[in-house]
Short mmCIF file of C-alpha atoms and ligand atoms in Angstrom, two decimals:
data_model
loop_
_atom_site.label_atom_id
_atom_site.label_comp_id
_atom_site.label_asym_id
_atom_site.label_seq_id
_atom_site.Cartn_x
_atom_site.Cartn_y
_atom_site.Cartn_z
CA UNK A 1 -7.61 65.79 -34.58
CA UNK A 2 -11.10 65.09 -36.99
CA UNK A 3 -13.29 63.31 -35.00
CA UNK A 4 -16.10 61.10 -36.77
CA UNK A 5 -19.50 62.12 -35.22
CA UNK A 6 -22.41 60.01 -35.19
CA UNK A 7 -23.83 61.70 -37.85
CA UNK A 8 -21.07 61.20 -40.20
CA UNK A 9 -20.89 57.09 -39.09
CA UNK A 10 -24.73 56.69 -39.14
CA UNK A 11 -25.23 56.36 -42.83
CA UNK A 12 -22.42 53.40 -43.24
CA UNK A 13 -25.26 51.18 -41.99
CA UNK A 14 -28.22 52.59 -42.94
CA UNK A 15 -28.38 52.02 -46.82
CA UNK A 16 -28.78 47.78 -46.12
CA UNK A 17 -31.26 48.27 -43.40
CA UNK A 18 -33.58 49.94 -45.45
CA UNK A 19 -32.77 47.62 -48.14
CA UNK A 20 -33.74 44.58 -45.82
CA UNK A 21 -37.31 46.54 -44.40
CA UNK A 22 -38.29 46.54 -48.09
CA UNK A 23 -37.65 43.36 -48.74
CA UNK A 24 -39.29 42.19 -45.69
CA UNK A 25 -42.44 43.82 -46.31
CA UNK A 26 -42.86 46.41 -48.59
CA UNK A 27 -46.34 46.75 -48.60
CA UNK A 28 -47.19 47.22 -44.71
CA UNK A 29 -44.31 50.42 -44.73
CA UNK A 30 -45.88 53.44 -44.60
CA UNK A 31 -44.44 56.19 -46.64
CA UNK A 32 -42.06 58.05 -44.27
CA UNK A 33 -40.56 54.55 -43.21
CA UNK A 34 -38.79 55.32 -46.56
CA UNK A 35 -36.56 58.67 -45.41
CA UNK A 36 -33.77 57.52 -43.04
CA UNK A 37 -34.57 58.75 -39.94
CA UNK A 38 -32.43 61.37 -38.48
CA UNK A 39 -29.21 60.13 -37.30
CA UNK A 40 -29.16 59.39 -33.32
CA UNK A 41 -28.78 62.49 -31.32
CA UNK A 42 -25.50 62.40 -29.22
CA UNK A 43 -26.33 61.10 -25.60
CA UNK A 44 -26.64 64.33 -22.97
CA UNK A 45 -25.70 62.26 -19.76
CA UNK A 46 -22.11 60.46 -19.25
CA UNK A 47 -23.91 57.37 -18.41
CA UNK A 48 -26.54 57.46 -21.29
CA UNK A 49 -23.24 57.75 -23.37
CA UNK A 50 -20.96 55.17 -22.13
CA UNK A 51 -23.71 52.63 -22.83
CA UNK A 52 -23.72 53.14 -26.30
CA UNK A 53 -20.59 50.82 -26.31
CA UNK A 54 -22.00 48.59 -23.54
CA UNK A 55 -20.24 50.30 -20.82
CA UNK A 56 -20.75 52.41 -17.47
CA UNK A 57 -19.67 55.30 -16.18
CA UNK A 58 -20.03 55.90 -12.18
CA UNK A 59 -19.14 57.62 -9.45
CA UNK A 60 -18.04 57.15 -5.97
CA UNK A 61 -20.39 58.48 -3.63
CA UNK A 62 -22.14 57.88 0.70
CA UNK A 63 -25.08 57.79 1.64
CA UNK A 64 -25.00 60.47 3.76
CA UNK A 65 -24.54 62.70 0.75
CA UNK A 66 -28.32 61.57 -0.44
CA UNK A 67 -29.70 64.14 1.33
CA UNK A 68 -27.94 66.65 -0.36
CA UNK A 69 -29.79 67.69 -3.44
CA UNK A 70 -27.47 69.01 -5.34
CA UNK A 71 -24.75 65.89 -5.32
CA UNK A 72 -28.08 63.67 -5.53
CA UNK A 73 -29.07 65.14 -8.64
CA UNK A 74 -26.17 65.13 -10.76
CA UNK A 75 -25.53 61.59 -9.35
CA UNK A 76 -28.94 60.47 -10.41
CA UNK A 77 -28.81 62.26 -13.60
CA UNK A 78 -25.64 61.69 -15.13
CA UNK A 79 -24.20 58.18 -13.88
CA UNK A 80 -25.39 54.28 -13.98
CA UNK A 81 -22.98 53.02 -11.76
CA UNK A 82 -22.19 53.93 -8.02
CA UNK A 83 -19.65 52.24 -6.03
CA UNK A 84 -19.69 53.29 -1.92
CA UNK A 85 -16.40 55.67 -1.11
CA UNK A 86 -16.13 54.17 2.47
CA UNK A 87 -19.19 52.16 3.52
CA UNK A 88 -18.69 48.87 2.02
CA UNK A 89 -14.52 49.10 3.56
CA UNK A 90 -13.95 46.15 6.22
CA UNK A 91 -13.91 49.01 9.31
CA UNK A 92 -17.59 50.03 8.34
CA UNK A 93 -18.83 46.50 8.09
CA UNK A 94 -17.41 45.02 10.59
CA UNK A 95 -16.63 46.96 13.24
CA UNK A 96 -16.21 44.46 15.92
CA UNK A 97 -14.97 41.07 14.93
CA UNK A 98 -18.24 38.70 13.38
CA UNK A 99 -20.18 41.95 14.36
CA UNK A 100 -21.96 42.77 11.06
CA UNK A 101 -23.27 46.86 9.88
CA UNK A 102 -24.72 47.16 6.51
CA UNK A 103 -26.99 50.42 7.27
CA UNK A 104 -24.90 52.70 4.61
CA UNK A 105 -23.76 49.81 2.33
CA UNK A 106 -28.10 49.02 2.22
CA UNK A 107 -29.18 52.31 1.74
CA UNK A 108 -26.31 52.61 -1.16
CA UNK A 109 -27.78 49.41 -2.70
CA UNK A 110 -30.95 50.11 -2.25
CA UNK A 111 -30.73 53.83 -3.97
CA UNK A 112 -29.04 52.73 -7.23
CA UNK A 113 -31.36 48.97 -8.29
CA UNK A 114 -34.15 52.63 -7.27
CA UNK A 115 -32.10 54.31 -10.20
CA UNK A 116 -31.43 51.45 -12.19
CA UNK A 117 -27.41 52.02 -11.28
CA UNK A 118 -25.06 49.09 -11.15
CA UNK A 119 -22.51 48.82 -8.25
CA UNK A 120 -19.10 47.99 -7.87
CA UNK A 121 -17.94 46.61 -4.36
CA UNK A 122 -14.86 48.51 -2.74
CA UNK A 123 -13.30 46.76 -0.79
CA UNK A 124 -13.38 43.11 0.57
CA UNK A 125 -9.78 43.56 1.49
CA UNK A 126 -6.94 45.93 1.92
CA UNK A 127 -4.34 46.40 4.47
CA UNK A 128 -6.10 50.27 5.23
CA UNK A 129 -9.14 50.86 6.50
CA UNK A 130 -9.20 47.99 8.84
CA UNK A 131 -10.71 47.46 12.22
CA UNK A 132 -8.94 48.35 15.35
CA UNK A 133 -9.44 44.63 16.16
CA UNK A 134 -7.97 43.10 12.62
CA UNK A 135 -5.05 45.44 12.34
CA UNK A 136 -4.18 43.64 15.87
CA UNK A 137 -5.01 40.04 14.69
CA UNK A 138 -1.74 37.94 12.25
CA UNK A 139 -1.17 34.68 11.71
CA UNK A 140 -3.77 32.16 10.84
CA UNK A 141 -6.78 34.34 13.42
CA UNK A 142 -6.30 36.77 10.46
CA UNK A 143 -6.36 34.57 7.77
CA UNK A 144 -9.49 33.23 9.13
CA UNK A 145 -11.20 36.71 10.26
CA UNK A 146 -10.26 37.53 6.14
CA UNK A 147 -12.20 34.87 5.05
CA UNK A 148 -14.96 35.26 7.56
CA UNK A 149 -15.32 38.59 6.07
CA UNK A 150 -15.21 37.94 2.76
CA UNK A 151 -17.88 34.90 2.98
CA UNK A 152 -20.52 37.68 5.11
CA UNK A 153 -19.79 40.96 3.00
CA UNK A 154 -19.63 39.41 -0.57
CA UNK A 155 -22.62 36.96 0.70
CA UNK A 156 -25.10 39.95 2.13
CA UNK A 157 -24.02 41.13 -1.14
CA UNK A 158 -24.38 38.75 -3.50
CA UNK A 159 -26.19 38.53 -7.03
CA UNK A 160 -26.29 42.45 -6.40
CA UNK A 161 -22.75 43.64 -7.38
CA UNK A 162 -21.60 43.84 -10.87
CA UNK A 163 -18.02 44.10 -9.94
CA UNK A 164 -15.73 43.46 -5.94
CA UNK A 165 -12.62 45.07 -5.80
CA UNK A 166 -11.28 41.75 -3.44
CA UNK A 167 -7.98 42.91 -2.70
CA UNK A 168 -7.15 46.58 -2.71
CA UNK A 169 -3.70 47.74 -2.90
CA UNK A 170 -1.23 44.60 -2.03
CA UNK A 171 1.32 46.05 -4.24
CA UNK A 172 4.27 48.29 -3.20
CA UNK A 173 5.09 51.54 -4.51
CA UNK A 174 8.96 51.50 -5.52
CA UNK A 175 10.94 49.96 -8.30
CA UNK A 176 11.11 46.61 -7.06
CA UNK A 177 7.36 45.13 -8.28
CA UNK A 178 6.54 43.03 -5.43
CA UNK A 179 3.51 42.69 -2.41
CA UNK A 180 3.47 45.38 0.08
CA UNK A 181 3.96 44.60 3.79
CA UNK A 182 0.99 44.07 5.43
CA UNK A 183 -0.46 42.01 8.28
CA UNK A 184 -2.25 40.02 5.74
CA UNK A 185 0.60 39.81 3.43
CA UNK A 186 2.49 38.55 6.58
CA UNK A 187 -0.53 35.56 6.82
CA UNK A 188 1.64 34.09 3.67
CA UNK A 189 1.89 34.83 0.04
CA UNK A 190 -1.14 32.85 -1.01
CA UNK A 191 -3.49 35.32 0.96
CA UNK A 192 -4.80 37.35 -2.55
CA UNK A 193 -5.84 33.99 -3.65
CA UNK A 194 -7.42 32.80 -0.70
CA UNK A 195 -9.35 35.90 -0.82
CA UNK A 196 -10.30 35.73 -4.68
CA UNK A 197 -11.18 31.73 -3.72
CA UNK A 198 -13.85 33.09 -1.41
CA UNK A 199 -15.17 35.39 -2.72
CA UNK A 200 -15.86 33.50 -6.14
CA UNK A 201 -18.04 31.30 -3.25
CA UNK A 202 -18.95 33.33 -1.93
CA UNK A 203 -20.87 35.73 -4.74
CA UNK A 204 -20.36 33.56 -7.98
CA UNK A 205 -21.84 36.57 -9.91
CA UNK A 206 -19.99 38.88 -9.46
CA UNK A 207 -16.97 39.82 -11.25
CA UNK A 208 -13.83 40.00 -9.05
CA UNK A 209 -11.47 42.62 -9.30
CA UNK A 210 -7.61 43.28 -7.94
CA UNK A 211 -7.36 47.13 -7.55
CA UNK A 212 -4.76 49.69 -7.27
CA UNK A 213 -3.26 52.81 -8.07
CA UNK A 214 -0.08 53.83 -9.40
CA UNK A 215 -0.56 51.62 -12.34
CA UNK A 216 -1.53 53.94 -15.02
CA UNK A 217 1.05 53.17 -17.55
CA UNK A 218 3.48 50.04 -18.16
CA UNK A 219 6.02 49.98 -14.52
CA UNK A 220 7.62 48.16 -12.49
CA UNK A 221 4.05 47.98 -9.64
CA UNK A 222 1.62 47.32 -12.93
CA UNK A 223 4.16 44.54 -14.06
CA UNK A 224 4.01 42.80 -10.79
CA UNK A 225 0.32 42.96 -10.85
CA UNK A 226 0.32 41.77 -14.54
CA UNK A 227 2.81 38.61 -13.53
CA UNK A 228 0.16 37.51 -10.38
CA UNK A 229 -2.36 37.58 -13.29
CA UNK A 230 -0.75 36.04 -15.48
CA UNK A 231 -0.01 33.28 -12.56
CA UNK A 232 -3.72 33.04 -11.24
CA UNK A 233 -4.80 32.85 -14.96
CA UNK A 234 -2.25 29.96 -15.66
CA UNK A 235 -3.04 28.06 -12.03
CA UNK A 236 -7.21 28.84 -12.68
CA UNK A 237 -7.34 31.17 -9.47
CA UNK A 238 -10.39 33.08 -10.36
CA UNK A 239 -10.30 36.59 -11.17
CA UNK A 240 -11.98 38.35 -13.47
CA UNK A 241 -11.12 42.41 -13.62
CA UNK A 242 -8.16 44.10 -12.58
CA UNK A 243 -9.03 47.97 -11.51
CA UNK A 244 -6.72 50.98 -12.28
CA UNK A 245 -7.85 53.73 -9.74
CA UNK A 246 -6.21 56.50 -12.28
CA UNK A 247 -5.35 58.75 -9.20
CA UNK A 248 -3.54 61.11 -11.97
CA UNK A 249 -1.55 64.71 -11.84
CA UNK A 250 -1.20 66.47 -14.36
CA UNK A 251 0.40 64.01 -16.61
CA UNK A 252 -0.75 60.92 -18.49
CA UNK A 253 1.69 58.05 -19.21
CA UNK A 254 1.73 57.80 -23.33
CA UNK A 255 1.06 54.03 -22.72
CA UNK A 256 -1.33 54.16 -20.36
CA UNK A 257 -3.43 52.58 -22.93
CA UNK A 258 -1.39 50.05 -23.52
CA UNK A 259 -0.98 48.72 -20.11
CA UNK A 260 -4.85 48.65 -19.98
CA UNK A 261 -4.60 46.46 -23.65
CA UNK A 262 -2.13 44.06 -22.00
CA UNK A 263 -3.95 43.40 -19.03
CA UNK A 264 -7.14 42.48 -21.50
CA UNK A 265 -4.70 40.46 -23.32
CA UNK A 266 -4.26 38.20 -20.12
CA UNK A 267 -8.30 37.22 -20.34
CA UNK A 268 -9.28 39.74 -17.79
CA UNK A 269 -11.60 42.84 -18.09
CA UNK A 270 -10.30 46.05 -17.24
CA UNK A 271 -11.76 49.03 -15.49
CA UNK A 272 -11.13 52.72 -14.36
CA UNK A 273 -11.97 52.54 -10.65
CA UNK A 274 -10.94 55.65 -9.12
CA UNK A 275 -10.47 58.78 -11.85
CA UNK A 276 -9.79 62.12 -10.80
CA UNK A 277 -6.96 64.33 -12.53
CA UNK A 278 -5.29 67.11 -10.56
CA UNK A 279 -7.03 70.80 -11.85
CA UNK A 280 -4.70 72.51 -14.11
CA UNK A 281 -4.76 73.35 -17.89
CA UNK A 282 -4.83 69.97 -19.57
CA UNK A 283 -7.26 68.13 -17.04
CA UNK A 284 -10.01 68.07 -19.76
CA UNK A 285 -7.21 66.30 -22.12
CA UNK A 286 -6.38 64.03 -19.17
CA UNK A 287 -9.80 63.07 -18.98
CA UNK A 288 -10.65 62.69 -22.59
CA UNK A 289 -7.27 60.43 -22.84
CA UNK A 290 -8.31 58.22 -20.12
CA UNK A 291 -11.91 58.02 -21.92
CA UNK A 292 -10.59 57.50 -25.09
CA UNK A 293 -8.27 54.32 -24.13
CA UNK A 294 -10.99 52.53 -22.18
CA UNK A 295 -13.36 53.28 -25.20
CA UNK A 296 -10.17 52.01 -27.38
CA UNK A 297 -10.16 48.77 -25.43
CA UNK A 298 -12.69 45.90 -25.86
CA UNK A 299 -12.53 44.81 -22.15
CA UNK A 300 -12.61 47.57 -20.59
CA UNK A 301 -15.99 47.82 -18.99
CA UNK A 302 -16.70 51.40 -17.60
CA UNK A 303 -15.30 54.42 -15.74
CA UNK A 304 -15.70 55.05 -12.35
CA UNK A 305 -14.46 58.65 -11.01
CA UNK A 306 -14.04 59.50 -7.17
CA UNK A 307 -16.69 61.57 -6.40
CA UNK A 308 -19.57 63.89 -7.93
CA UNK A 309 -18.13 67.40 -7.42
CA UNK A 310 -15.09 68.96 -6.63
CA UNK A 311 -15.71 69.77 -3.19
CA UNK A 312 -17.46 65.93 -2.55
CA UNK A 313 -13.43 64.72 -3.13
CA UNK A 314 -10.68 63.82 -0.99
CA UNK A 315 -8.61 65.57 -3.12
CA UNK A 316 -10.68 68.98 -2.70
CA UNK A 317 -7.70 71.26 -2.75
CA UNK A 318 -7.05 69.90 -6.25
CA UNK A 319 -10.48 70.42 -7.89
CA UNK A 320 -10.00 66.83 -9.77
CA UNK A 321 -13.51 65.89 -10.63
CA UNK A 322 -16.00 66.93 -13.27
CA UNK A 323 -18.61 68.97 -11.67
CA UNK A 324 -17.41 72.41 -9.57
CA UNK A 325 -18.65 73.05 -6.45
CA UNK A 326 -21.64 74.42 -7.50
CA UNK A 327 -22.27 71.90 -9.22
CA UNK A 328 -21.49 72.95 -12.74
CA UNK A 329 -20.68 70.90 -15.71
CA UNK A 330 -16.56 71.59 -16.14
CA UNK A 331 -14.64 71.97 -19.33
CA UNK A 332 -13.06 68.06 -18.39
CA UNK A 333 -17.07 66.92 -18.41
CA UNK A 334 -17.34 67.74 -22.00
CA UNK A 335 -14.74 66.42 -22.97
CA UNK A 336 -15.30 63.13 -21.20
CA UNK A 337 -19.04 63.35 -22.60
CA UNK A 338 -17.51 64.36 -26.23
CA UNK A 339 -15.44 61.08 -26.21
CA UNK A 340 -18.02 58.76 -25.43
CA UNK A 341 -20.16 60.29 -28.14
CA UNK A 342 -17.49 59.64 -30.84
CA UNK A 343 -16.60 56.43 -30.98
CA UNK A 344 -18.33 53.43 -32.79
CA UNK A 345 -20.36 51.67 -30.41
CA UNK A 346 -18.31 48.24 -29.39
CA UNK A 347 -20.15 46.42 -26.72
CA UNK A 348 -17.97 44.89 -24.51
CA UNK A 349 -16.50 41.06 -24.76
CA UNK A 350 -19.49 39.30 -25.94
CA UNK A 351 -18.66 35.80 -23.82
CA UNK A 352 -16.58 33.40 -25.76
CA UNK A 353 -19.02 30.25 -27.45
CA UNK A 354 -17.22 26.93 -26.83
CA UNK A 355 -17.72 23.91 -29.20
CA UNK A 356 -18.13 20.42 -26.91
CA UNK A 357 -15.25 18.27 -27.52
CA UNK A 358 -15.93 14.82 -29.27
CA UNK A 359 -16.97 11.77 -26.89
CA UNK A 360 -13.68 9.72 -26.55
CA UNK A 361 -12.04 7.65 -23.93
CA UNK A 362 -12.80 9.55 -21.05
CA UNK A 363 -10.44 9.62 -17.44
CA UNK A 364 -8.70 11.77 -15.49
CA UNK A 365 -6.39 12.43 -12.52
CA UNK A 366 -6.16 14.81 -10.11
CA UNK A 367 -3.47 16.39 -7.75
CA UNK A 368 -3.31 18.20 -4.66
CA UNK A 369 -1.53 20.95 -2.54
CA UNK A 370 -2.34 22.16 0.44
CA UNK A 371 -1.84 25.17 2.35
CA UNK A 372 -2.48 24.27 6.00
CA UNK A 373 -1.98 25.89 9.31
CA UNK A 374 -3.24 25.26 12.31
CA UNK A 375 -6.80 24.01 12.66
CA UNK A 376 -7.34 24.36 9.45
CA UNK A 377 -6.10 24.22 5.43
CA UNK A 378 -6.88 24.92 1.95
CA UNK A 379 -6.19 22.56 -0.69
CA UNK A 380 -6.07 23.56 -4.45
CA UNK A 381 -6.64 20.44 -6.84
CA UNK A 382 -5.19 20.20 -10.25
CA UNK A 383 -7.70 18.03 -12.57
CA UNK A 384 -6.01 16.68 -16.02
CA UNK A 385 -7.52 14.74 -18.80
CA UNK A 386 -6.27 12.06 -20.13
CA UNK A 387 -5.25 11.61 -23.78
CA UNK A 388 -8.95 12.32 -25.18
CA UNK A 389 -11.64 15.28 -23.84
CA UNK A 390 -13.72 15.15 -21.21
CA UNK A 391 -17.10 16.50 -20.89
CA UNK A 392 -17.23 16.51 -17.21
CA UNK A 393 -15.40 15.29 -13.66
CA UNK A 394 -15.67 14.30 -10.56
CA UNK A 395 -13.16 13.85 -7.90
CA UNK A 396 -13.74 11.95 -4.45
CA UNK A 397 -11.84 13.00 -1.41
CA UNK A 398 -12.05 11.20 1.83
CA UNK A 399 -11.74 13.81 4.92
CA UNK A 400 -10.09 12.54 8.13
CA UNK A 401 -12.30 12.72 10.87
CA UNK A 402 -13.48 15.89 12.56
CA UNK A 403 -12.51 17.67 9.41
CA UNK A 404 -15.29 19.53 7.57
CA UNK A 405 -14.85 21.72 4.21
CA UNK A 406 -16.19 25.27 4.95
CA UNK A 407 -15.72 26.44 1.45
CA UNK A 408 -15.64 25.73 -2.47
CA UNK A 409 -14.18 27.20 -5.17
CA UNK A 410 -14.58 26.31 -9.21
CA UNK A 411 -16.79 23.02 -8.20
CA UNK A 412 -19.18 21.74 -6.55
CA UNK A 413 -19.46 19.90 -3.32
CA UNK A 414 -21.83 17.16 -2.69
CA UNK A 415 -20.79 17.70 1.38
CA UNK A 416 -19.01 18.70 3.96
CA UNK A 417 -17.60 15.58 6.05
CA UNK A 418 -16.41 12.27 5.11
CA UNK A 419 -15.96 11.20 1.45
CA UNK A 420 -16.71 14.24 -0.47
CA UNK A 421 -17.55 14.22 -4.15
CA UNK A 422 -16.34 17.40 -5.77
CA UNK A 423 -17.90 18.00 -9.44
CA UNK A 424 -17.30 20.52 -11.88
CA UNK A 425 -19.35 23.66 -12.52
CA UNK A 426 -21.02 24.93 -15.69
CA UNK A 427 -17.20 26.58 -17.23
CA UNK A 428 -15.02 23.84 -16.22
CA UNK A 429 -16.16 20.44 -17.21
CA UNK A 430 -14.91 20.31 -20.62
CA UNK A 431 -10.88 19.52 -20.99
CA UNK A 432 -9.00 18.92 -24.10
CA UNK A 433 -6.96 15.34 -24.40
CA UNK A 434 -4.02 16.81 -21.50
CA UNK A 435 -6.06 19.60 -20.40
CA UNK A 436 -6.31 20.92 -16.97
CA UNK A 437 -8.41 22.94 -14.56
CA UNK A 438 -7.88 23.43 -10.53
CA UNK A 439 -11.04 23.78 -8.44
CA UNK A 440 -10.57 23.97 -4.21
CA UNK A 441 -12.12 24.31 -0.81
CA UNK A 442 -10.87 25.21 2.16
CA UNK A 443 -11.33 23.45 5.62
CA UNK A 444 -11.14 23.05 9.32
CA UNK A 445 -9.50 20.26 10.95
CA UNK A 446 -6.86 18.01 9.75
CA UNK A 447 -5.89 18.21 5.77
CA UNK A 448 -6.99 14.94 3.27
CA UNK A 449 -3.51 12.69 3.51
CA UNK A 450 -4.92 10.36 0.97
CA UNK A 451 -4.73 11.21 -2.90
CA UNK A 452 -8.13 11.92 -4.62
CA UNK A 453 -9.51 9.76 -7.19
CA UNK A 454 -10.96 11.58 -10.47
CA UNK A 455 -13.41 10.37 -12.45
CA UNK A 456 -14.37 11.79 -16.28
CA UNK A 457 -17.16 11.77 -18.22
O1 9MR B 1 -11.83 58.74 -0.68
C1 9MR B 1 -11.60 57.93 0.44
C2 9MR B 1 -11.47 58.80 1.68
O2 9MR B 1 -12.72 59.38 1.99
C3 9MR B 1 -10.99 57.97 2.84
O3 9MR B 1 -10.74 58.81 3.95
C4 9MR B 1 -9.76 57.21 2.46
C5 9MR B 1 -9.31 56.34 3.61
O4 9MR B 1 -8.21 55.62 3.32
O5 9MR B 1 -10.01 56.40 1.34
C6 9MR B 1 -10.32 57.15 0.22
O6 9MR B 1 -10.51 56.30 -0.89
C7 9MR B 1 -9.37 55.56 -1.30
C8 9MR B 1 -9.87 54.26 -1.86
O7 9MR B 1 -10.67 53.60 -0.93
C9 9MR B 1 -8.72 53.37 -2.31
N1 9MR B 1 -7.86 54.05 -3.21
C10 9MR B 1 -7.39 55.35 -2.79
C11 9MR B 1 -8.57 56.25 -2.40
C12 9MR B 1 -8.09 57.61 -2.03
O8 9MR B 1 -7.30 57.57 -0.88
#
């Protein structure tokens, strides 16, 4: 294969911008303004590399492992993202129900904004990893206790993580492309919503994630993910970034690419969450492939791998990751770092511009459904213009009594009790003529029995 270095790209650009320096101002440009500089060196650190095309590359690490100079200085060194291996998982967090630990999760925080990392959040929920006390809880006590979670961890979090895997693993393994069995599975089918609902609440920032392995190519688990996508993208559930741990052997699925480039084609980013490729004699190709298709793909935001060294990783029998045990720079590291050098820089999904729509006769309607159990519900409301846009909508519920909303999603509440106004945020206001958006909240007490008036401006 030829690759295209930076030096031979460089001078594609460079004869107009020294055209436009002249014409700006010849006669303040010294001399050697005149010679092109030299053509950017390649980047000599995986992170310094990945954000030439607007993207990160991190690892998973604890921090326990701080102390351990070695790990600490490759991690400092060579990544701009860290995302915690275990500390941020429901049983560190909260080990006894409503009983709160953040000392790792802090100190993990706290170490990379000190190294100007980014973090991604792993994980709000999953059916592993749980407390003794959840993994005995079903029904609607774990529904709630899900939720409870999700509004402290994401909230002690929030404005501070870039991405939250929210749900971790709800798909089965097998042909068949459905949820896993779980006891929050078992809470009802709507739970990886509920969770995505409350989180977006809960940390409006930061982009939410579904996560999971055994998706690194088009199948039947990665096309069940890719229909709940779809689904949430069609009802407005808001996600933002489905995660492909990339757990791999010593094979690569020849479309693993292109499952990442459908995904994207849904309107969701797309990241590697968990890479680490089995030791044997094409890991370095593994790795470069992997590189090479997030690189390929606009939306895909960064590369995480599990762990610093070799012997840091659960998989330690398999040497998977890029630095040895001594803490050497492996054949795969190069030809990660080679990859990220070659491409044309492509900064990631610039955020779409949207053009107000033209004043008209403004109204709307809304719908609900509700989800309710006992003591408490969650009702999703489906807002539709009428036949010209709207800039903007509010719709008025009336709560029974002794009912209070404990949480909103995609608008905003002007209360908690009584007659509620519920307006729309900054990204949903603006319908086309028969457009829709759904917004929600969830509550305790008795569900709204009375149908919501909507009104548009
Ligand atoms: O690497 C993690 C290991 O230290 C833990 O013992 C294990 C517990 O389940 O979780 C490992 O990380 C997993 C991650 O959280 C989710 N995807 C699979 C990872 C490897 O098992």
């Amino acid at each position: 294969m030829i690759r295209r270095s930076r030096t031979d790209r460089t001078p594609r650009v460079r004869p107009r911008t020294v055209l436009l320096t002249l014409a700006a101002g010849v006669a303040l440009i010294a001399p050697t303004a005149l010679v092109a500089p030299a053509a950017n060196a390649a980047a000599t650190t995986l992170g310094a590399a990945a954000a030439q095309s607007g993207r990160y590359f991190g690892a998973a690490t604890s921090s326990f492992m701080f102390s351990n100079t070695q790990h600490t200085t490759i991690l400092n060194r060579e990544f701009n993202s860290i995302v915690a291996e275990n500390e941020m998982k429901w049983d560190a967090t909260e080990p006894q129900q409503n009983v709160f630990n953040f000392t790792g999760s802090d100190r993990l925080v706290a170490h990379a904004r000190a190294n100007g990392m980014s973090v991604r959040g792993h994980a709000l929920v999953w059916h592993a990893q749980q407390p003794g006390w959840a993994q005995n809880l079903s029904g609607t006590a774990l529904r709630n206790a899900m939720i409870n979670h999700i509004n402290r961890v994401a909230g002690h979090f929030r404005g501070q993580i870039h991405s939250w895997d929210v749900v971790n693993e709800a798909f089965a393994d097998g042909g068949g492309g459905g949820r896993r069995d779980s006891n929050l599975q078992r809470t009802g089918n709507d739970w990886i919503e509920v969770a995505f609902r409350t989180a977006r609440t809960a940390d409006p920032n930061a982009k939410l994630c579904y996560n999971d392995y055994n998706t690194d190519g088009i199948n039947a688990k990665s096309t069940g993910i890719y229909n709940m996508v779809r689904d949430f993208k069609s009802r407005g559930v808001p996600i933002d970034c489905v995660g492909f741990q990339s757990h791999l052997g010593t094979g690569l699925a020849s479309d693993y690419q292109a499952n990442l480039q459908r995904f994207a084609d849904l309107g969701v980013d797309v990241q590697i969450t968990e890479l680490d490729v089995a030791q044997g004699s094409n890991q370095a190709s593994i790795y470069e492939r992997v590189t090479r298709a997030c690189l390929a793909v606009a939306r895909c935001n960064g590369i995480t791998v599990w762990g610093v060294r070799d012997n840091d990783s659960w998989r330690r029998g398999e040497n998977p990751l890029l630095f040895d045990a001594n803490g050497n720079k492996k054949p795969a590291y190069n030809s990660v770092l080679n990859a990220l050098n070659s491409v044309t820089p492509n900064p990631t999904n610039p955020p779409p511009t949207t053009t107000p729509p033209p004043p008209g006769n403004a109204a709307c309607t809304a719908s609900v459904s509700l989800n309710t159990w006992n003591g408490g519900f969650v009702a999703t409301i489906r807002v539709t213009a009428g036949n010209a846009a709207i800039r903007g909508w509010t719709v008025r519920v009336t709560l029974p009594g002794g009912t209070a909303v404990t949480g909103t999603w995609n608008a905003q509440a002007s209360g908690s009790t009584g007659t509620v106004n519920f307006s729309n945020v900054s990204y949903n206001g603006q319908l086309g003529a028969g457009g829709s958006t759904e917004f929600g909240f969830q509550g305790t007490g008795t569900a709204p029995s009375t149908t919501p008036t909507c009104t548009a401006t």
